[in-house]
PDB file of C-alpha atoms in Angstrom:
ATOM      1  CA  MET A   1     -83.922 -33.189  24.102  1.00 89.00           C
ATOM      2  CA  ASN A   2     -87.045 -31.932  23.172  1.00 87.00           C
ATOM      3  CA  ILE A   3     -90.299 -30.884  24.906  1.00 88.00           C
ATOM      4  CA  ILE A   4     -93.497 -31.668  22.885  1.00 88.00           C
ATOM      5  CA  LEU A   5     -96.021 -28.599  23.693  1.00 85.00           C
ATOM      6  CA  ASN A   6     -99.908 -29.012  23.771  1.00 84.00           C
ATOM      7  CA  ASP A   7    -100.303 -27.775  20.237  1.00 83.00           C
ATOM      8  CA  LYS A   8     -98.086 -30.897  18.904  1.00 84.00           C
ATOM      9  CA  SER A   9     -95.181 -28.533  18.058  1.00 86.00           C
ATOM     10  CA  ARG A  10     -91.530 -29.371  19.340  1.00 91.00           C
ATOM     11  CA  MET A  11     -89.053 -27.310  21.318  1.00 91.00           C
ATOM     12  CA  GLU A  12     -85.418 -28.442  21.003  1.00 95.00           C
ATOM     13  CA  TYR A  13     -82.992 -27.698  23.689  1.00 96.00           C
ATOM     14  CA  SER A  14     -79.724 -28.759  25.409  1.00 97.00           C
ATOM     15  CA  ASP A  15     -79.384 -29.077  29.242  1.00 97.00           C
ATOM     16  CA  ALA A  16     -75.978 -29.599  31.187  1.00 98.00           C
ATOM     17  CA  GLY A  17     -74.120 -28.986  34.365  1.00 97.00           C
ATOM     18  CA  GLN A  18     -75.721 -29.235  37.736  1.00 96.00           C
ATOM     19  CA  SER A  19     -76.278 -26.371  40.315  1.00 96.00           C
ATOM     20  CA  ASP A  20     -79.137 -24.668  41.897  1.00 96.00           C
ATOM     21  CA  TYR A  21     -78.266 -21.636  39.674  1.00 96.00           C
ATOM     22  CA  ILE A  22     -79.707 -21.875  36.033  1.00 97.00           C
ATOM     23  CA  PHE A  23     -78.346 -19.940  33.089  1.00 98.00           C
ATOM     24  CA  ILE A  24     -80.856 -19.888  29.939  1.00 97.00           C
ATOM     25  CA  CYS A  25     -79.307 -19.216  26.620  1.00 97.00           C
ATOM     26  CA  ILE A  26     -81.512 -17.520  24.075  1.00 95.00           C
ATOM     27  CA  HIS A  27     -80.224 -17.005  20.645  1.00 95.00           C
ATOM     28  CA  GLY A  28     -81.117 -13.738  18.523  1.00 90.00           C
ATOM     29  CA  GLY A  29     -83.072 -13.656  15.181  1.00 84.00           C
ATOM     30  CA  GLY A  30     -81.572 -15.694  12.152  1.00 85.00           C
ATOM     31  CA  GLY A  31     -79.670 -17.996  14.354  1.00 91.00           C
ATOM     32  CA  ASP A  32     -80.190 -21.103  16.546  1.00 95.00           C
ATOM     33  CA  ARG A  33     -78.726 -22.546  19.764  1.00 95.00           C
ATOM     34  CA  SER A  34     -75.395 -23.541  17.927  1.00 96.00           C
ATOM     35  CA  HIS A  35     -74.455 -19.741  17.860  1.00 96.00           C
ATOM     36  CA  LEU A  36     -74.205 -19.966  21.552  1.00 96.00           C
ATOM     37  CA  LEU A  37     -72.558 -23.125  21.957  1.00 96.00           C
ATOM     38  CA  PRO A  38     -69.033 -21.732  23.251  1.00 97.00           C
ATOM     39  CA  GLN A  39     -71.015 -19.958  26.124  1.00 97.00           C
ATOM     40  CA  PHE A  40     -73.331 -22.598  26.820  1.00 98.00           C
ATOM     41  CA  GLU A  41     -70.222 -24.973  27.353  1.00 98.00           C
ATOM     42  CA  TYR A  42     -68.505 -22.808  29.603  1.00 98.00           C
ATOM     43  CA  LEU A  43     -71.707 -21.904  31.712  1.00 98.00           C
ATOM     44  CA  SER A  44     -72.502 -25.549  32.080  1.00 98.00           C
ATOM     45  CA  THR A  45     -68.933 -25.994  33.907  1.00 97.00           C
ATOM     46  CA  ILE A  46     -70.120 -23.580  36.721  1.00 97.00           C
ATOM     47  CA  ALA A  47     -73.804 -24.038  36.998  1.00 98.00           C
ATOM     48  CA  ARG A  48     -76.884 -25.599  35.195  1.00 98.00           C
ATOM     49  CA  ALA A  49     -77.294 -24.098  31.487  1.00 98.00           C
ATOM     50  CA  ILE A  50     -80.071 -24.754  29.111  1.00 97.00           C
ATOM     51  CA  ASN A  51     -79.625 -23.641  25.393  1.00 97.00           C
ATOM     52  CA  ILE A  52     -82.970 -23.474  23.320  1.00 96.00           C
ATOM     53  CA  ASP A  53     -83.798 -23.426  20.007  1.00 95.00           C
ATOM     54  CA  LEU A  54     -86.792 -20.792  19.427  1.00 90.00           C
ATOM     55  CA  ARG A  55     -89.889 -21.647  17.704  1.00 90.00           C
ATOM     56  CA  GLY A  56     -89.055 -21.855  14.004  1.00 89.00           C
ATOM     57  CA  TYR A  57     -85.175 -22.075  14.482  1.00 90.00           C
ATOM     58  CA  GLY A  58     -82.859 -25.034  14.570  1.00 91.00           C
ATOM     59  CA  ARG A  59     -84.716 -28.054  15.322  1.00 91.00           C
ATOM     60  CA  SER A  60     -88.004 -26.428  16.779  1.00 92.00           C
ATOM     61  CA  THR A  61     -90.816 -26.584  14.717  1.00 91.00           C
ATOM     62  CA  ALA A  62     -92.614 -23.270  13.941  1.00 86.00           C
ATOM     63  CA  LEU A  63     -95.649 -21.868  15.375  1.00 76.00           C
ATOM     64  CA  ASN A  64     -98.934 -22.701  13.421  1.00 68.00           C
ATOM     65  CA  GLY A  65     -96.742 -23.163  10.134  1.00 55.00           C
ATOM     66  CA  PHE A  66     -94.886 -19.732  10.232  1.00 53.00           C
TER      67      PHE A  66
END
């Protein structure tokens, strides 16, 4: 899934599970959301989980070309 922001950049994310509780998985520098896939899959079994690619990583576009 993706979100198109006001500056026309794209943020990619995965969203799974159902609950009033939400876990947001944010990867570190040099990685992308695939690095947190095992944790994301487990967390989505017990609550809602969102796993994002930060700007310029994975399938998200970079901010202002950087």
